[in-house]
Amino acid sequence: MLVLMLVATLQLCSMARAQPLCRIHTVRTGKTFGVGQQAQGDLLYFSFMTTRLIKHPCKKNIALYLGRQLFFTTNNFESSLLPFAIPTSMQVGIPEVTSAHFAGSVLLLVVNQKVYIYDYEASSWSASTGIKHPVSHISGDNCCYSEHPFCLEISNSIFAYVHGDQISQANIYFSKSWGYRFQKYAHEGQAELVGSLGGIFYFHSLSQVGLLLIDQGRAKFWYLDHPLNYSFGLPFDYNGTLDILITPGQKGILIFWFEKSLLISKNAGQLVNPVRVREGRRTLHSIFEANITIYNVAANENELAVLTQESNLYYGSLGILTSFLIKFAHQNIWSQEAALMFTNPGMLEILTPLPDSVFPAFDFQKCPVNIQAILMDPQLQVDVCKVEILQGDFDNKMYIIDMNSELELTALMIPRPGTSPVPLNISLRQQHLWGRTDPNFTSSIKRPTISTITVDIANKEISCVDLKPLTALISVGCDLTKKIIIQNEISACYKGFLDPVALQDNYSYVIEKEAYDPNFRGQPATKDLVVHYPYEKLGCPLLVYYNTPWKPVMELWREGKFQEIVEAEFVLLEVNGLFTYTYSLTAGTALCISQPQNWTTILENAGDKGPFAWDRENYVSCHDPNSDAPLKWPKARYQILGGPTANKVVFDQRNGIYVFFISVVDPYYSYCWLETTFSVYVYGALPRISIPLEITIIVLMLAILLSVWLAYMIPTLLRTEKGHGFKGFWVSLCKRCRKSCACFQSRR
C-alpha cells in the first residue's frame, strides 16, 4: 500500500460577521415557450425529511437534487428544470427514492426497494437484474481516471443492500456492470458477525471493501480484502442514523453526520473522530454541546460545509491533523428545501428549488458564498495564510509504479514575501522494496492496488482556501507501456536456411504426426499438421543448433526503449503442440525443495483459460520454503527457465520451425502479464534412418542362424585335410611375421 499524506487540516470555528454571506439570485430560464411542458411519468420524491445533493465525481456539472422533488441537471442547475420522473412503463408502484449513486455515465436509483438505471446520455431507463430481495441502498466508488483498467473496474463496482439488516443474514448484492446486473455477494465469516449493516463501501485508498457494523450504539468497519483481511477498524459512537459521505479525490475521507453528530475519518473508517466547533481562538465544542442541528452537509476534495436548521453556515478544510469548524455570519438562508454544493474550490452555493405558480418547471434560488472573501474579515480572527504558492506538475494526474519501480515527483512551496522558495523532492516506492517493513505488512505484494499521494502544508491556516493540496492517483500495478522482446541476433534467414521472401509468400510447413499433440499432452497425433507461418507477426525465426542446450534471451522494453535483460523465471510452450524438446535439469538438479509445477498440472486446472494458462498469478516456486507440495519425483524434468537455475531447452534430433509462447511467471518481477510469441529454426540434426520392424526381425534371425552355423562348421572343417592345410598356412604366416619383427628390432 502506497500512501503519502503530507498533511492538511480540517478546521471549523465559530464567529459572527455583519455583512451578508451571499447575495441571492434566481435562475429562471426557458419558460417563454414551455407553457404546456409537463413531466412525463411518475414524479420521484426522497424518502427522508432532509435534502441531499449528489454531484457526479468526475463531471462537475452533473448533479442530482433529492427532496420533496428530485431534479437532475447537466449544467449545475443553471436552468429551470422539471421535476425528475420515471416512466410509468417501469411500473415502480410508489415512486419513493431511498438512495442514489452515479456510476460512469449512468445514475442509479433505489425506487420502492428496487434498483433502476437512468442513462442520461441516451435518456433511457432500465431495471437492474439479479436482485431477488428488497434493497434500500446502493453504494460504490468512482475513479475519474477511467483510462486505466484498474479504475474502470472499480467504477463498475456497485453494492446493493438493506440498511439496518442484521449482518449475519443480510442479503448483499454486487455488480461489475454499473448496476445493470447483480449477483449475490457473501464473504467468509459474515454469518458469525453481530450487529446491523450500516453501509458497504469500496475505498480506493486501501483497495478495500468495508462493511459498517452497528451494535448497541457503537459502530466499526469490517474490512474484507488484503491488506486488512477481515480485520476491524476502531469502534466509535453511533447516534441516530448516520448519513455517510465519501469525499471525491480517492483519499479515503469519510464524513458521518446526523442532526446532532458530525464525525470524520481520514483513513477509510479505520479511525473515526468527532468534528468540533471552535468559538474564538481556543474554545472547542462538540456538535451537541454547540446546540446546533445539522440539516445539510457538502464536501469537495479539500473543504467541508455544514448548513444548520438555525440558519447558520459552518465551514472547515479537510486534512490530516485537526478537525474543527468555524461559524460564518448569521443570515436567513435555511429552508426545508435548501441544499449545499461546492461549485469550485472556495466557492459554495446554497441551492433552493422554487415552484412556479404558472409553469411546471421549477426555478432555482442560488446564494453563492465566496469563502476566501469571508475569511478575510478581521472579525473572524482567522490567521493569514503563511504560504503564497504550493504547486506541482503531478497534481490531479495519474501515475503508475510497477514492481521494482520508483516514481520521482517534485513540488514547490513559496512562503510569504521575504522568504525563499522550498523545493520538495518526493521519491515513491513500494514499502516492501525499501526493506523497511515487516514481511507481513500486507498479505500479498503480488496483487496490484491503487492509492493516492497528497502533498499539503502541516498546520495550514483555514484562510489558505486557494492553496489546495496537491493530489495524484498512484496505481501500483502494471505499466501498460512495458513489453518483452526475444533477442534475435542470428536468424535462419541471415544464415541462408530460410528465404524471407518465401516466408512472406503464404509459407507453410508440415509437422509430422509423431512429433506433436494437439492436446498438449505429449502423445502422437493421428495425422500430420500443416501450419501457416505468420511472418508479419513472427518475422524470421531465430537460429538454434539442435545439439546445444539453449535458452531464449528476453529484453524488457518500455515506451519503445530498451530497459534491461529479463532474468526472471519464465516458461515456454510450443503453440502447435510439438513435444520434441525437453529440459536440461530435473527437479532434483534444480535444487527444488518441493515438487515443481509443470505444463501437465497447469493444463489440468486451466479450465476456460486454454492451454496457455501458466502465468504470474498461478505460479508457485519449488524453491519456496512455504510450499506444501513434497518433492516426490526428483527426476521429473524441471520446466521453468531463468531465475536462480541454469536450466535450458534441449531439442530432439529434428530440424524445423518451432513457434513458442513465452510467459514471465515470476510474480515479483512485474504486475504485467509479460508474454509474447516467437519462432526458432532448429538445424544440424541428421535425419534418422527408419527401418521397418519386420526387416529388423528377419535380419536378426538370420544373424543368429549364421552364428550358430559358423560355430558348428569351423571346428568341423579344421579337422579335414583342407582344414589342416588352411591352418598350416596361417601358422607359417605368423612365424614369418615374428622373424621380420625380430630383424627390425636388431637393426634399431
XYZ file of C-alpha atoms in Angstrom:
748
model
C 0.000 0.000 0.000
C 1.366 3.338 -1.000
C 0.062 6.412 0.800
C 1.979 9.624 1.352
C -0.043 12.338 3.018
C 1.945 15.457 3.852
C -0.762 16.844 5.974
C -3.713 19.109 5.749
C -6.069 20.327 8.434
C -9.771 20.229 8.989
C -10.694 23.492 10.619
C -14.087 24.665 11.729
C -14.709 27.513 14.163
C -17.378 29.950 15.160
C -17.673 33.701 14.684
C -20.225 36.200 13.542
C -19.999 38.944 10.952
C -22.130 41.820 9.902
C -22.090 41.732 6.122
C -24.269 39.082 4.414
C -22.848 35.735 3.457
C -24.143 35.890 -0.085
C -26.379 37.749 -2.467
C -29.377 35.737 -3.570
C -30.360 35.447 -7.217
C -32.864 33.238 -9.035
C -32.233 31.068 -12.088
C -35.287 31.237 -14.367
C -34.934 30.064 -17.965
C -36.851 28.536 -20.858
C -40.366 29.405 -19.755
C -41.488 31.620 -22.606
C -42.156 28.676 -24.908
C -42.611 25.954 -22.315
C -46.135 26.636 -21.094
C -47.540 23.240 -21.960
C -44.498 21.189 -20.982
C -45.152 18.640 -18.253
C -43.013 15.992 -16.541
C -43.745 12.613 -18.100
C -44.124 9.625 -15.778
C -44.257 9.114 -12.028
C -42.729 12.023 -10.110
C -39.965 10.806 -7.804
C -39.502 12.027 -4.235
C -36.916 11.464 -1.496
C -37.949 9.351 1.492
C -36.107 11.401 4.144
C -37.076 14.724 5.695
C -33.736 16.389 4.933
C -32.392 17.173 1.484
C -29.403 15.679 -0.332
C -27.398 16.874 -3.312
C -25.209 14.334 -5.088
C -22.635 15.522 -7.599
C -21.009 13.375 -10.244
C -17.442 12.782 -9.002
C -15.893 13.384 -12.422
C -18.330 15.501 -14.434
C -18.683 18.569 -12.247
C -21.802 19.994 -13.933
C -23.892 16.839 -13.439
C -25.796 16.549 -10.163
C -28.965 15.198 -8.566
C -31.054 17.083 -6.003
C -33.174 14.920 -3.654
C -36.007 16.405 -1.621
C -39.780 16.616 -1.961
C -38.989 16.502 -5.657
C -35.921 15.228 -7.473
C -34.076 17.376 -10.023
C -31.422 16.103 -12.390
C -29.091 18.650 -14.004
C -26.286 18.605 -16.530
C -25.426 22.309 -16.132
C -25.154 22.800 -12.356
C -28.782 23.991 -12.052
C -28.210 26.935 -14.365
C -31.645 26.489 -15.923
C -35.184 25.847 -14.763
C -35.997 22.158 -14.522
C -38.987 19.883 -14.488
C -39.170 17.501 -11.542
C -37.386 14.222 -12.238
C -39.788 11.443 -13.185
C -39.549 7.748 -14.018
C -41.623 6.412 -16.941
C -44.884 4.775 -15.946
C -43.867 1.814 -18.106
C -41.321 0.885 -15.426
C -44.254 0.158 -13.079
C -42.388 1.172 -9.917
C -45.509 1.473 -7.774
C -44.686 4.020 -5.056
C -42.055 6.376 -6.609
C -40.131 6.781 -3.334
C -36.339 7.081 -3.636
C -34.181 5.910 -0.748
C -30.725 6.024 -2.352
C -28.914 7.272 -5.460
C -25.436 6.862 -6.920
C -23.532 7.939 -10.042
C -21.628 5.173 -11.828
C -19.859 6.089 -15.048
C -22.426 7.510 -17.440
C -25.497 6.290 -15.552
C -27.478 7.314 -12.494
C -28.630 4.507 -10.203
C -31.729 4.944 -8.053
C -33.388 2.722 -5.456
C -37.097 3.231 -6.083
C -39.595 1.292 -3.974
C -36.881 -1.224 -2.909
C -35.690 -1.949 -6.456
C -32.730 -0.626 -8.450
C -33.337 1.364 -11.634
C -30.819 2.825 -14.074
C -31.079 6.143 -15.880
C -28.645 6.509 -18.772
C -28.536 10.279 -19.031
C -26.507 10.240 -22.246
C -29.157 8.152 -24.015
C -32.107 9.475 -21.928
C -33.260 5.915 -21.298
C -34.419 3.914 -18.273
C -33.944 0.240 -17.400
C -34.303 -2.039 -14.395
C -31.441 -3.940 -12.808
C -31.479 -7.730 -12.927
C -30.303 -10.378 -10.490
C -31.634 -8.862 -7.237
C -34.024 -11.323 -5.578
C -34.716 -9.416 -2.340
C -35.783 -5.858 -1.484
C -32.958 -3.311 -1.130
C -32.879 0.184 0.323
C -29.405 1.480 -0.519
C -26.776 1.345 -3.227
C -23.162 2.390 -2.906
C -19.896 2.242 -4.756
C -16.996 4.408 -5.701
C -15.903 6.245 -8.808
C -12.445 6.670 -10.240
C -12.155 9.640 -12.565
C -9.026 8.219 -14.216
C -11.191 5.978 -16.393
C -8.450 5.363 -18.956
C -6.792 2.968 -16.532
C -8.268 -0.573 -16.400
C -7.999 -0.770 -12.609
C -10.064 2.385 -12.188
C -12.549 1.261 -14.795
C -13.120 -1.944 -12.832
C -13.673 -0.005 -9.602
C -16.095 2.409 -11.260
C -18.141 -0.559 -12.434
C -18.480 -1.953 -8.901
C -21.814 -1.342 -7.156
C -23.287 -2.790 -3.941
C -26.992 -3.072 -3.103
C -28.348 -3.927 0.362
C -30.891 -3.079 3.059
C -29.646 -0.554 5.603
C -30.211 -1.899 9.127
C -30.406 -5.602 8.246
C -28.670 -7.995 10.630
C -25.289 -8.515 9.020
C -25.286 -12.274 9.617
C -28.429 -12.623 7.497
C -28.109 -9.598 5.216
C -28.735 -10.047 1.505
C -25.942 -8.123 -0.202
C -25.708 -7.874 -3.972
C -22.744 -6.880 -6.105
C -22.474 -5.621 -9.688
C -19.488 -5.151 -12.003
C -21.595 -3.662 -14.783
C -22.638 -0.224 -13.463
C -25.613 -1.852 -11.774
C -27.206 -3.460 -14.828
C -26.663 -6.989 -13.490
C -26.234 -8.014 -9.859
C -25.215 -11.226 -8.170
C -25.308 -12.368 -4.545
C -22.335 -11.189 -2.501
C -21.162 -13.119 0.539
C -17.902 -13.439 2.434
C -16.442 -15.991 4.774
C -17.197 -15.079 8.369
C -20.265 -12.960 7.622
C -22.601 -15.440 9.340
C -20.685 -15.097 12.636
C -20.812 -11.297 12.736
C -23.002 -9.465 15.242
C -24.765 -6.193 14.526
C -26.726 -4.467 11.788
C -25.452 -3.298 8.418
C -24.830 0.445 8.255
C -23.319 0.529 4.784
C -20.872 -1.103 2.405
C -18.203 0.832 0.549
C -15.201 0.459 -1.721
C -12.187 2.505 -0.625
C -9.617 3.464 -3.245
C -7.032 4.412 -0.659
C -6.958 0.866 0.713
C -8.148 -1.053 -2.374
C -10.581 -2.392 0.171
C -14.234 -3.294 0.639
C -15.513 -2.198 4.051
C -18.778 -3.057 5.816
C -20.034 -0.737 8.550
C -21.365 -2.762 11.501
C -23.632 -1.173 14.134
C -24.274 -2.748 17.536
C -25.696 -1.137 20.701
C -24.802 2.456 19.883
C -21.310 1.626 18.639
C -20.081 1.123 15.089
C -16.955 -0.141 13.353
C -15.799 -1.114 9.885
C -15.094 -4.714 8.878
C -12.598 -4.940 6.011
C -12.806 -7.865 3.621
C -9.709 -7.742 1.404
C -5.964 -7.602 1.853
C -4.049 -5.923 3.382
C -6.587 -5.812 6.263
C -8.102 -9.300 5.719
C -11.237 -9.494 7.862
C -9.898 -7.095 10.500
C -11.900 -4.324 12.182
C -11.452 -0.594 12.459
C -11.619 1.059 15.865
C -15.204 1.371 17.209
C -16.885 4.769 17.545
C -20.136 6.143 18.943
C -23.068 5.842 16.546
C -26.024 8.043 17.430
C -29.125 8.188 15.270
C -28.926 7.056 11.659
C -25.716 8.483 10.294
C -25.525 9.515 6.674
C -22.101 8.771 5.192
C -20.482 10.998 2.600
C -17.386 9.815 0.720
C -15.488 12.870 -0.423
C -14.180 12.920 -4.009
C -10.483 12.515 -4.703
C -9.984 8.861 -3.667
C -8.314 9.807 -0.362
C -10.458 7.646 1.893
C -12.036 10.621 3.721
C -15.486 9.860 5.158
C -17.976 12.307 6.670
C -20.562 10.807 9.078
C -23.423 13.095 10.024
C -26.794 13.242 11.725
C -28.763 16.124 13.280
C -26.635 16.137 16.442
C -23.499 14.373 15.314
C -20.631 15.059 12.909
C -17.693 12.652 12.596
C -14.777 12.325 10.212
C -12.399 9.558 9.176
C -9.309 10.275 7.125
C -8.260 6.654 6.642
C -11.340 4.866 5.248
C -13.004 4.287 8.608
C -10.092 2.726 10.459
C -10.148 5.647 12.895
C -13.195 7.919 13.322
C -13.089 11.184 15.301
C -15.665 13.877 16.129
C -15.615 17.248 14.377
C -15.765 20.113 16.860
C -16.953 23.707 16.642
C -14.472 26.458 17.547
C -15.525 29.707 19.171
C -12.876 32.359 19.300
C -9.343 31.009 19.088
C -9.417 28.227 21.658
C -12.832 27.088 22.843
C -13.945 23.820 21.250
C -17.392 22.259 21.497
C -18.976 19.118 20.168
C -21.926 19.457 17.803
C -24.234 18.520 20.655
C -22.641 20.996 23.087
C -22.829 23.766 20.490
C -26.607 23.178 20.387
C -26.830 23.135 16.608
C -28.995 20.941 14.387
C -27.348 19.836 11.173
C -29.577 19.900 8.108
C -27.259 19.512 5.129
C -23.570 18.751 4.511
C -21.396 19.271 1.431
C -17.764 18.460 0.741
C -15.275 18.591 -2.098
C -11.737 17.226 -2.204
C -10.486 19.688 0.421
C -13.403 21.527 2.041
C -16.433 20.887 4.237
C -19.583 22.987 4.709
C -22.488 22.487 7.113
C -25.923 24.135 6.974
C -27.976 24.090 10.189
C -31.655 24.496 10.910
C -30.714 27.582 12.931
C -29.905 29.172 9.537
C -26.165 29.192 10.170
C -23.343 28.152 7.875
C -20.184 26.441 9.158
C -17.001 25.871 7.200
C -13.829 23.805 7.504
C -10.967 22.416 5.426
C -10.325 18.697 5.066
C -6.960 17.441 6.177
C -4.966 15.203 8.494
C -4.081 16.823 11.824
C -7.070 18.539 13.463
C -10.827 18.729 12.925
C -12.882 21.775 13.850
C -15.478 24.143 12.304
C -15.832 27.882 12.109
C -19.173 29.646 12.061
C -19.966 32.283 9.451
C -22.315 35.240 9.950
C -25.995 34.537 10.506
C -28.262 35.047 7.523
C -31.728 33.761 6.744
C -30.520 31.061 4.350
C -32.212 27.909 5.651
C -35.388 26.329 4.375
C -36.622 22.771 4.219
C -35.657 22.650 0.542
C -32.156 24.149 0.873
C -29.048 22.152 -0.045
C -25.333 22.897 -0.241
C -22.909 22.274 -3.075
C -19.352 23.315 -3.906
C -19.066 24.644 -7.450
C -15.308 25.296 -7.293
C -12.612 25.364 -4.606
C -13.587 28.127 -2.207
C -16.960 28.669 -3.904
C -20.095 27.337 -2.190
C -23.715 27.621 -3.235
C -26.885 27.348 -1.165
C -29.446 25.953 -3.591
C -33.231 26.069 -3.135
C -35.814 24.904 -5.730
C -38.675 27.368 -6.235
C -42.054 26.262 -7.613
C -43.730 28.383 -10.258
C -47.442 29.119 -9.984
C -47.789 29.176 -13.772
C -45.185 26.856 -15.207
C -44.458 23.249 -14.172
C -40.697 23.781 -14.325
C -39.023 24.857 -11.064
C -36.672 27.810 -10.789
C -33.606 27.716 -8.523
C -32.650 30.236 -5.897
C -28.880 30.423 -5.543
C -26.878 32.047 -2.786
C -23.173 31.895 -3.817
C -20.661 32.106 -0.961
C -17.103 33.263 -1.645
C -15.249 31.538 1.188
C -11.973 33.393 0.670
C -13.636 36.802 0.804
C -15.473 35.971 4.016
C -12.373 34.644 5.743
C -10.565 37.955 5.132
C -12.904 39.741 7.547
C -10.809 40.590 10.643
C -13.790 39.964 12.926
C -13.398 36.243 12.292
C -9.889 36.350 13.852
C -8.552 33.971 11.198
C -4.787 33.863 10.807
C -3.342 34.942 7.477
C -2.117 32.157 5.209
C 1.643 31.886 5.579
C 2.234 30.281 2.171
C 1.832 32.039 -1.167
C 2.153 29.134 -3.606
C 2.132 25.349 -3.475
C 2.435 23.786 -6.902
C 3.494 20.591 -8.600
C 3.117 19.197 -12.109
C 1.730 15.930 -10.723
C -1.447 17.489 -9.307
C -4.660 15.807 -10.459
C -2.774 13.283 -12.586
C -2.363 9.540 -12.500
C 0.953 7.686 -12.259
C 1.931 4.035 -12.337
C 4.501 2.258 -10.194
C 5.249 -1.253 -11.361
C 7.036 -3.883 -9.303
C 10.632 -2.818 -8.527
C 9.983 0.640 -9.985
C 10.301 4.107 -8.483
C 8.485 7.366 -9.090
C 10.105 10.761 -8.682
C 7.870 13.816 -8.183
C 8.689 17.431 -7.403
C 6.700 20.229 -5.803
C 7.450 23.848 -4.990
C 6.336 25.780 -1.911
C 6.738 29.566 -1.822
C 6.130 31.111 1.630
C 5.039 34.686 2.206
C 7.201 37.521 0.798
C 10.633 37.781 2.342
C 11.329 34.023 2.439
C 12.947 31.675 -0.042
C 11.141 29.016 -2.120
C 11.293 25.491 -0.731
C 11.621 22.664 -3.292
C 10.084 19.329 -2.319
C 11.551 16.177 -3.815
C 9.371 13.093 -3.441
C 10.557 9.553 -4.138
C 7.922 6.824 -4.132
C 8.484 3.079 -3.990
C 6.641 0.113 -2.503
C 7.477 -0.251 1.168
C 8.283 -3.944 0.709
C 11.112 -2.968 -1.616
C 12.607 -0.359 0.711
C 13.351 -3.161 3.167
C 11.833 -1.122 5.999
C 8.650 -3.070 6.664
C 7.669 -6.339 8.203
C 7.132 -9.083 5.588
C 3.539 -9.403 6.800
C 2.806 -5.677 6.382
C 0.376 -6.687 3.634
C -0.888 -10.154 2.935
C 0.281 -10.182 -0.671
C 2.573 -7.917 -2.630
C 1.695 -9.887 -5.762
C -1.642 -8.139 -6.333
C -1.934 -4.661 -7.836
C -3.553 -1.901 -5.851
C -4.290 1.797 -6.039
C -3.724 4.743 -3.731
C -3.236 8.488 -3.614
C -0.422 10.837 -2.732
C -1.319 14.188 -1.218
C 1.177 16.976 -0.565
C -0.029 19.717 1.760
C 1.234 22.138 4.388
C 1.241 20.994 8.011
C -0.959 23.132 10.292
C -2.144 25.144 7.324
C -4.327 28.086 8.259
C -8.007 27.875 7.335
C -7.547 31.054 5.289
C -5.423 29.120 2.752
C -8.521 28.390 0.692
C -6.837 28.852 -2.678
C -3.844 26.819 -1.571
C -5.349 23.449 -2.270
C -3.375 20.252 -1.595
C -1.599 18.586 -4.492
C -3.054 15.166 -5.129
C -2.176 12.434 -7.592
C -3.557 8.943 -8.063
C -0.933 6.203 -7.846
C -1.631 2.874 -9.487
C 0.679 0.251 -8.001
C 0.320 -2.184 -10.858
C 1.104 -2.948 -14.454
C 2.829 -0.351 -16.578
C 0.975 -0.879 -19.843
C 3.871 0.525 -21.863
C 6.060 -2.459 -20.948
C 6.601 -5.444 -23.213
C 9.132 -8.209 -23.789
C 11.049 -8.895 -26.998
C 13.082 -12.034 -27.711
C 16.619 -11.293 -28.784
C 17.251 -12.489 -32.369
C 20.812 -11.644 -33.305
C 21.332 -14.568 -35.724
C 18.264 -15.575 -37.729
C 17.675 -18.503 -40.047
C 17.281 -16.045 -42.930
C 20.636 -14.405 -42.195
C 22.427 -17.781 -42.447
C 20.518 -18.838 -45.555
C 18.477 -21.658 -44.032
C 15.218 -19.883 -44.873
C 14.284 -17.353 -47.538
C 12.485 -14.258 -46.150
C 10.710 -13.757 -49.477
C 9.361 -17.293 -49.355
C 8.307 -16.853 -45.710
C 6.203 -13.834 -46.662
C 4.571 -15.624 -49.601
C 1.929 -17.606 -47.677
C 4.599 -20.003 -46.394
C 3.528 -23.210 -44.688
C 5.283 -26.251 -43.277
C 4.364 -29.752 -42.134
C 4.680 -31.174 -38.618
C 4.858 -34.958 -38.555
C 2.144 -36.694 -36.604
C 4.742 -38.418 -34.406
C 6.098 -35.030 -33.236
C 3.055 -33.107 -31.967
C -0.050 -33.439 -29.819
C -2.961 -31.029 -30.404
C -3.980 -31.538 -26.744
C -0.504 -30.668 -25.406
C -0.196 -33.984 -23.547
C 2.892 -35.325 -25.321
C 1.021 -38.037 -27.227
C 1.478 -38.527 -31.026
C -1.313 -37.240 -33.244
C -3.196 -39.277 -35.822
C -2.239 -37.180 -38.860
C 0.333 -34.659 -39.996
C -0.318 -30.960 -39.377
C 0.052 -28.234 -41.999
C 0.948 -24.922 -40.347
C 0.775 -21.484 -41.956
C 3.733 -19.336 -40.866
C 2.638 -15.790 -39.779
C 5.665 -13.810 -40.953
C 4.034 -10.442 -40.198
C 3.861 -11.378 -36.511
C 6.963 -13.518 -36.026
C 9.465 -12.324 -38.625
C 12.374 -14.613 -39.476
C 12.982 -17.401 -36.926
C 15.889 -17.377 -34.501
C 18.549 -19.949 -35.491
C 19.314 -22.667 -32.918
C 21.637 -25.708 -33.252
C 19.837 -28.835 -32.108
C 22.712 -30.372 -30.121
C 23.405 -27.270 -27.969
C 21.273 -26.573 -24.879
C 19.522 -23.272 -25.457
C 17.612 -20.572 -23.561
C 15.956 -17.515 -25.140
C 17.214 -14.081 -24.137
C 14.372 -11.722 -23.159
C 14.608 -7.955 -23.362
C 12.302 -5.644 -21.411
C 11.163 -2.562 -23.332
C 9.191 0.428 -22.025
C 7.743 3.193 -24.182
C 9.776 1.909 -27.111
C 13.081 1.972 -25.220
C 15.218 -0.944 -24.070
C 15.320 -1.277 -20.283
C 17.135 -4.487 -19.315
C 17.675 -8.188 -19.904
C 14.964 -10.137 -18.082
C 16.445 -12.578 -15.566
C 13.127 -13.548 -14.002
C 11.602 -17.019 -14.151
C 9.616 -17.844 -17.295
C 8.060 -20.794 -19.131
C 7.789 -21.940 -22.753
C 5.184 -23.909 -24.690
C 5.220 -24.755 -28.402
C 1.928 -23.392 -29.709
C 1.251 -26.211 -32.190
C 1.817 -28.966 -29.650
C 5.352 -30.003 -30.673
C 6.921 -32.047 -27.883
C 10.277 -32.903 -29.466
C 12.226 -30.991 -26.840
C 12.990 -31.392 -23.150
C 14.903 -29.606 -20.386
C 18.449 -29.961 -19.122
C 17.589 -30.002 -15.410
C 15.408 -32.206 -13.269
C 13.575 -31.215 -10.106
C 16.471 -32.670 -8.139
C 19.301 -30.994 -10.069
C 17.371 -27.693 -9.929
C 17.589 -27.993 -6.104
C 13.826 -27.892 -5.638
C 12.590 -28.378 -2.087
C 9.031 -29.124 -3.242
C 7.545 -30.697 -6.355
C 7.708 -28.120 -9.157
C 4.779 -27.264 -11.365
C 4.747 -28.386 -14.980
C 2.569 -27.873 -18.015
C 0.629 -31.065 -17.317
C -0.512 -29.929 -13.875
C -1.252 -26.422 -15.154
C -3.400 -27.705 -18.030
C -5.375 -29.956 -15.691
C -6.518 -26.875 -13.744
C -6.685 -24.413 -16.644
C -10.453 -24.515 -17.081
C -11.557 -21.940 -19.649
C -8.150 -20.279 -19.827
C -6.947 -22.627 -22.566
C -3.510 -24.217 -22.932
C -1.506 -21.031 -22.236
C -2.681 -20.659 -18.648
C 0.647 -20.565 -16.803
C 1.209 -17.015 -15.550
C 2.339 -14.936 -12.577
C -0.924 -15.494 -10.702
C -0.828 -19.287 -10.522
C 2.931 -19.822 -10.441
C 4.401 -21.412 -7.305
C 8.168 -21.656 -6.966
C 9.581 -25.035 -5.955
C 12.251 -23.123 -4.029
C 9.658 -21.504 -1.750
C 10.115 -22.832 1.812
C 6.395 -22.236 2.456
C 5.250 -24.586 -0.306
C 3.409 -27.662 0.965
C 3.974 -29.881 -2.117
C 6.533 -32.596 -1.201
C 9.282 -33.480 -3.666
C 8.041 -36.932 -4.749
C 9.622 -37.166 -8.207
C 13.073 -35.556 -8.174
C 13.870 -36.983 -11.624
C 10.943 -35.200 -13.272
C 12.062 -32.574 -15.778
C 12.158 -29.031 -14.435
C 10.177 -26.885 -16.900
C 10.895 -23.382 -15.562
C 13.677 -21.334 -17.157
C 15.501 -18.277 -15.822
C 15.655 -17.227 -12.202
C 18.153 -18.961 -9.907
C 18.747 -22.026 -12.130
C 20.757 -22.650 -15.302
C 18.003 -24.702 -16.900
C 17.941 -24.845 -20.715
C 15.956 -26.373 -23.544
C 17.351 -29.489 -25.259
C 15.951 -30.314 -28.719
C 15.485 -33.811 -30.108
C 17.112 -34.931 -33.356
C 14.700 -32.987 -35.536
C 15.120 -29.981 -37.816
C 12.349 -27.455 -38.395
C 10.394 -24.447 -37.146
C 9.164 -24.169 -33.538
C 6.739 -21.402 -32.522
C 6.925 -20.775 -28.765
C 4.613 -18.993 -26.344
C 6.715 -17.436 -23.581
C 5.388 -16.078 -20.274
C 7.182 -14.436 -17.342
C 5.766 -16.208 -14.291
C 7.877 -14.625 -11.546
C 5.213 -12.710 -9.540
C 7.815 -10.364 -8.067
C 9.198 -9.069 -11.365
C 6.233 -7.080 -12.692
C 2.487 -6.753 -12.239
C 2.137 -7.113 -16.012
C 1.402 -10.313 -17.864
C 4.658 -10.186 -19.802
C 4.197 -12.701 -22.574
C 4.750 -12.984 -26.305
C 5.158 -15.462 -29.161
C 8.344 -16.052 -31.157
C 9.823 -18.660 -33.508
C 13.083 -20.603 -33.782
C 14.550 -22.758 -36.543
C 16.413 -25.838 -35.318
C 19.134 -27.130 -37.645
C 22.026 -29.618 -37.712
C 20.157 -32.808 -36.858
C 20.939 -35.700 -39.217
C 17.818 -37.485 -40.409
C 17.000 -40.624 -38.507
C 17.208 -43.910 -40.540
C 13.917 -45.648 -40.283
C 13.934 -49.467 -40.834
C 10.681 -51.428 -40.750
C 10.311 -53.734 -37.784
C 9.734 -56.822 -39.940
C 13.061 -56.403 -41.739
C 14.849 -55.880 -38.435
C 13.468 -59.155 -37.056
C 14.409 -61.106 -40.201
C 17.964 -59.743 -40.217
C 18.369 -60.541 -36.543
C 17.150 -64.124 -37.021
C 19.500 -64.647 -39.965
C 22.412 -63.332 -37.928
C 21.631 -65.761 -35.132
C 21.352 -68.702 -37.531
C 24.625 -67.738 -39.227
C 26.396 -67.552 -35.887
C 25.143 -70.994 -34.870
C 26.124 -72.471 -38.256
C 29.630 -70.969 -38.087
C 30.099 -72.229 -34.539
C 29.432 -75.730 -35.818
C 31.159 -75.626 -39.229
C 34.501 -74.013 -38.329
C 35.658 -76.757 -35.883
C 34.446 -79.439 -38.297
C 36.338 -78.005 -41.287
C 39.549 -77.616 -39.331
C 39.665 -81.376 -38.773
C 39.673 -82.206 -42.518
C 42.742 -82.296 -44.860
C 41.863 -78.932 -46.306
C 41.364 -77.618 -42.823
C 44.847 -78.734 -41.775
C 46.327 -77.060 -44.873
C 44.447 -73.839 -44.124
C 45.616 -73.969 -40.528
C 49.255 -74.568 -41.592
C 49.150 -71.556 -43.878
C 48.261 -69.244 -41.062
C 50.887 -70.818 -38.723
C 53.628 -70.306 -41.346
C 52.486 -66.703 -41.865
C 52.742 -65.975 -38.158
C 56.300 -67.375 -37.963
C 57.438 -65.152 -40.814
C 55.971 -62.135 -39.094
C 57.904 -62.908 -35.911
C 61.237 -63.171 -37.797
C 60.588 -59.869 -39.525
C 59.795 -58.154 -36.233
C 62.994 -59.579 -34.614
C 65.158 -58.382 -37.504
C 63.653 -54.940 -37.301
C 64.366 -54.729 -33.569
C 68.082 -55.811 -34.026
C 68.651 -53.082 -36.613
C 67.436 -50.497 -34.180
